[in-house]
Amino acid sequence: MNLNQITIAVSNVEQSIEFYENLGLRLIVKSLPKYARFECPDGASTFSLHQSEIPNNGSTWLYFEIENLDQKVTELLQKGYVFEEMPNDKEWLWREARIKDLDNNQLILYCAGKNRKYPPWRIP
């Protein structure tokens, strides 16, 4: 089994397209006003947006792994992105930065290396 795609609810697909393209995702499907899909620059996963009238309660968390996290955060700051948490080392051996999208979805940009799947406390 392999995870193919994640879809999140947004209030305005067109505005969210710009946010996620500038974040670094590649738009591959644009079916306005209801839907858009992106490819991640690395790996085979896709990510999509679906227009929804239901307000977001902030319970959606998305993790995007970025090898050069600090450099990417600097680039995004120059584009006007506002981070809730700048890159910092976590006790679970990941380096993370946090930002919210236009609909209050929590995005965690992180670098974990081998610890993503093989932390020292992994179950054998």
PDB file of C-alpha atoms in Angstrom:
ATOM      1  CA  MET A   1       0.000   0.000   0.000  1.00  0.00           C
ATOM      2  CA  ASN A   2       1.197   3.529  -0.777  1.00  0.00           C
ATOM      3  CA  LEU A   3      -0.399   6.854   0.096  1.00  0.00           C
ATOM      4  CA  ASN A   4      -1.306   8.535  -3.174  1.00  0.00           C
ATOM      5  CA  GLN A   5      -3.018  11.777  -2.284  1.00  0.00           C
ATOM      6  CA  ILE A   6      -4.313  14.005   0.488  1.00  0.00           C
ATOM      7  CA  THR A   7      -7.216  16.411  -0.128  1.00  0.00           C
ATOM      8  CA  ILE A   8      -7.952  19.343   2.173  1.00  0.00           C
ATOM      9  CA  ALA A   9     -10.897  21.717   2.343  1.00  0.00           C
ATOM     10  CA  VAL A  10     -10.353  25.390   1.519  1.00  0.00           C
ATOM     11  CA  SER A  11     -12.749  28.295   1.139  1.00  0.00           C
ATOM     12  CA  ASN A  12     -11.233  29.677  -2.074  1.00  0.00           C
ATOM     13  CA  VAL A  13      -9.402  27.253  -4.359  1.00  0.00           C
ATOM     14  CA  GLU A  14      -8.044  29.945  -6.686  1.00  0.00           C
ATOM     15  CA  GLN A  15      -6.418  31.947  -3.860  1.00  0.00           C
ATOM     16  CA  SER A  16      -5.075  28.759  -2.295  1.00  0.00           C
ATOM     17  CA  ILE A  17      -3.497  27.710  -5.608  1.00  0.00           C
ATOM     18  CA  GLU A  18      -1.225  30.751  -5.489  1.00  0.00           C
ATOM     19  CA  PHE A  19      -0.305  30.064  -1.845  1.00  0.00           C
ATOM     20  CA  TYR A  20       0.681  26.443  -2.531  1.00  0.00           C
ATOM     21  CA  GLU A  21       2.438  27.147  -5.841  1.00  0.00           C
ATOM     22  CA  ASN A  22       4.599  29.766  -4.121  1.00  0.00           C
ATOM     23  CA  LEU A  23       5.261  27.212  -1.392  1.00  0.00           C
ATOM     24  CA  GLY A  24       6.835  25.019  -4.077  1.00  0.00           C
ATOM     25  CA  LEU A  25       4.138  22.594  -5.238  1.00  0.00           C
ATOM     26  CA  ARG A  26       3.468  22.102  -8.972  1.00  0.00           C
ATOM     27  CA  LEU A  27      -0.134  22.588 -10.149  1.00  0.00           C
ATOM     28  CA  ILE A  28      -1.284  19.685 -12.351  1.00  0.00           C
ATOM     29  CA  VAL A  29      -5.112  19.974 -12.277  1.00  0.00           C
ATOM     30  CA  LYS A  30      -7.096  23.209 -12.163  1.00  0.00           C
ATOM     31  CA  SER A  31     -10.857  22.754 -12.106  1.00  0.00           C
ATOM     32  CA  LEU A  32     -12.118  26.044 -10.719  1.00  0.00           C
ATOM     33  CA  PRO A  33     -13.914  26.963  -8.612  1.00  0.00           C
ATOM     34  CA  LYS A  34     -14.057  23.617  -6.794  1.00  0.00           C
ATOM     35  CA  TYR A  35     -10.781  21.693  -7.189  1.00  0.00           C
ATOM     36  CA  ALA A  36      -7.034  21.785  -7.808  1.00  0.00           C
ATOM     37  CA  ARG A  37      -4.284  19.175  -7.530  1.00  0.00           C
ATOM     38  CA  PHE A  38      -0.529  19.514  -7.117  1.00  0.00           C
ATOM     39  CA  GLU A  39       2.521  17.309  -7.408  1.00  0.00           C
ATOM     40  CA  CYS A  40       5.155  17.468  -4.750  1.00  0.00           C
ATOM     41  CA  PRO A  41       8.578  18.309  -6.208  1.00  0.00           C
ATOM     42  CA  ASP A  42      10.012  15.137  -4.645  1.00  0.00           C
ATOM     43  CA  GLY A  43       8.366  11.746  -4.428  1.00  0.00           C
ATOM     44  CA  ALA A  44       5.177  10.544  -6.068  1.00  0.00           C
ATOM     45  CA  SER A  45       2.505  11.946  -3.746  1.00  0.00           C
ATOM     46  CA  THR A  46      -0.103  14.439  -4.851  1.00  0.00           C
ATOM     47  CA  PHE A  47      -1.958  17.028  -2.823  1.00  0.00           C
ATOM     48  CA  SER A  48      -5.311  18.558  -3.660  1.00  0.00           C
ATOM     49  CA  LEU A  49      -7.664  21.318  -2.607  1.00  0.00           C
ATOM     50  CA  HIS A  50     -11.436  21.046  -2.558  1.00  0.00           C
ATOM     51  CA  GLN A  51     -13.702  24.056  -2.102  1.00  0.00           C
ATOM     52  CA  SER A  52     -15.836  23.848   1.021  1.00  0.00           C
ATOM     53  CA  GLU A  53     -18.307  26.133   2.763  1.00  0.00           C
ATOM     54  CA  ILE A  54     -17.618  24.488   6.125  1.00  0.00           C
ATOM     55  CA  PRO A  55     -15.315  26.669   8.245  1.00  0.00           C
ATOM     56  CA  ASN A  56     -11.943  25.142   9.069  1.00  0.00           C
ATOM     57  CA  ASN A  57     -11.364  24.506  12.768  1.00  0.00           C
ATOM     58  CA  GLY A  58      -7.571  24.242  12.381  1.00  0.00           C
ATOM     59  CA  SER A  59      -7.503  20.486  12.971  1.00  0.00           C
ATOM     60  CA  THR A  60      -5.801  19.653   9.655  1.00  0.00           C
ATOM     61  CA  TRP A  61      -2.019  19.324   9.931  1.00  0.00           C
ATOM     62  CA  LEU A  62       0.112  18.743   6.839  1.00  0.00           C
ATOM     63  CA  TYR A  63       3.780  17.757   6.927  1.00  0.00           C
ATOM     64  CA  PHE A  64       6.016  18.650   3.992  1.00  0.00           C
ATOM     65  CA  GLU A  65       9.544  17.258   4.181  1.00  0.00           C
ATOM     66  CA  ILE A  66      12.210  19.646   2.901  1.00  0.00           C
ATOM     67  CA  GLU A  67      15.889  18.727   2.911  1.00  0.00           C
ATOM     68  CA  ASN A  68      17.124  22.344   2.960  1.00  0.00           C
ATOM     69  CA  LEU A  69      14.559  23.616   5.469  1.00  0.00           C
ATOM     70  CA  ASP A  70      16.326  26.764   6.667  1.00  0.00           C
ATOM     71  CA  GLN A  71      17.034  27.918   3.115  1.00  0.00           C
ATOM     72  CA  LYS A  72      13.415  27.264   2.082  1.00  0.00           C
ATOM     73  CA  VAL A  73      12.066  29.221   5.065  1.00  0.00           C
ATOM     74  CA  THR A  74      14.329  32.156   4.150  1.00  0.00           C
ATOM     75  CA  GLU A  75      12.972  32.060   0.577  1.00  0.00           C
ATOM     76  CA  LEU A  76       9.378  31.974   1.815  1.00  0.00           C
ATOM     77  CA  LEU A  77       9.981  34.864   4.224  1.00  0.00           C
ATOM     78  CA  GLN A  78      11.269  36.902   1.261  1.00  0.00           C
ATOM     79  CA  LYS A  79       8.002  36.095  -0.553  1.00  0.00           C
ATOM     80  CA  GLY A  80       6.001  37.485   2.377  1.00  0.00           C
ATOM     81  CA  TYR A  81       5.035  34.278   4.172  1.00  0.00           C
ATOM     82  CA  VAL A  82       4.587  34.686   7.929  1.00  0.00           C
ATOM     83  CA  PHE A  83       5.751  31.810  10.118  1.00  0.00           C
ATOM     84  CA  GLU A  84       4.261  30.921  13.477  1.00  0.00           C
ATOM     85  CA  GLU A  85       7.403  29.021  14.368  1.00  0.00           C
ATOM     86  CA  MET A  86      10.818  29.449  12.797  1.00  0.00           C
ATOM     87  CA  PRO A  87      13.034  26.405  12.142  1.00  0.00           C
ATOM     88  CA  ASN A  88      14.073  24.725  15.365  1.00  0.00           C
ATOM     89  CA  ASP A  89      15.220  21.309  16.529  1.00  0.00           C
ATOM     90  CA  LYS A  90      12.594  19.117  18.174  1.00  0.00           C
ATOM     91  CA  GLU A  91      13.043  16.438  20.840  1.00  0.00           C
ATOM     92  CA  TRP A  92      11.777  13.846  18.313  1.00  0.00           C
ATOM     93  CA  LEU A  93      14.930  14.585  16.232  1.00  0.00           C
ATOM     94  CA  TRP A  94      13.243  16.592  13.487  1.00  0.00           C
ATOM     95  CA  ARG A  95      13.882  20.208  12.528  1.00  0.00           C
ATOM     96  CA  GLU A  96      10.571  22.020  11.963  1.00  0.00           C
ATOM     97  CA  ALA A  97       9.022  25.343  11.011  1.00  0.00           C
ATOM     98  CA  ARG A  98       5.281  26.048  11.187  1.00  0.00           C
ATOM     99  CA  ILE A  99       3.004  28.191   9.065  1.00  0.00           C
ATOM    100  CA  LYS A 100      -0.738  28.312   8.411  1.00  0.00           C
ATOM    101  CA  ASP A 101      -2.359  28.521   5.010  1.00  0.00           C
ATOM    102  CA  LEU A 102      -5.186  30.913   4.096  1.00  0.00           C
ATOM    103  CA  ASP A 103      -7.767  28.602   5.725  1.00  0.00           C
ATOM    104  CA  ASN A 104      -5.967  27.961   9.006  1.00  0.00           C
ATOM    105  CA  ASN A 105      -4.576  24.562   7.958  1.00  0.00           C
ATOM    106  CA  GLN A 106      -1.363  23.938   9.925  1.00  0.00           C
ATOM    107  CA  LEU A 107       1.646  23.269   7.709  1.00  0.00           C
ATOM    108  CA  ILE A 108       4.758  21.798   9.234  1.00  0.00           C
ATOM    109  CA  LEU A 109       7.802  22.135   7.023  1.00  0.00           C
ATOM    110  CA  TYR A 110      10.430  19.789   8.358  1.00  0.00           C
ATOM    111  CA  CYS A 111      13.667  17.929   7.841  1.00  0.00           C
ATOM    112  CA  ALA A 112      14.016  14.562   9.569  1.00  0.00           C
ATOM    113  CA  GLY A 113      16.475  12.538   7.522  1.00  0.00           C
ATOM    114  CA  LYS A 114      16.615   8.901   8.616  1.00  0.00           C
ATOM    115  CA  ASN A 115      14.713   9.756  11.816  1.00  0.00           C
ATOM    116  CA  ARG A 116      11.481  10.228   9.861  1.00  0.00           C
ATOM    117  CA  LYS A 117      10.998   6.469   9.596  1.00  0.00           C
ATOM    118  CA  TYR A 118      13.821   5.142  11.739  1.00  0.00           C
ATOM    119  CA  PRO A 119      14.008   7.049  15.022  1.00  0.00           C
ATOM    120  CA  PRO A 120      15.994   5.406  17.828  1.00  0.00           C
ATOM    121  CA  TRP A 121      12.702   4.388  19.521  1.00  0.00           C
ATOM    122  CA  ARG A 122      11.243   2.676  16.432  1.00  0.00           C
ATOM    123  CA  ILE A 123       9.507  -0.626  17.132  1.00  0.00           C
ATOM    124  CA  PRO A 124      11.579  -3.476  15.613  1.00  0.00           C
TER     125      PRO A 124
END
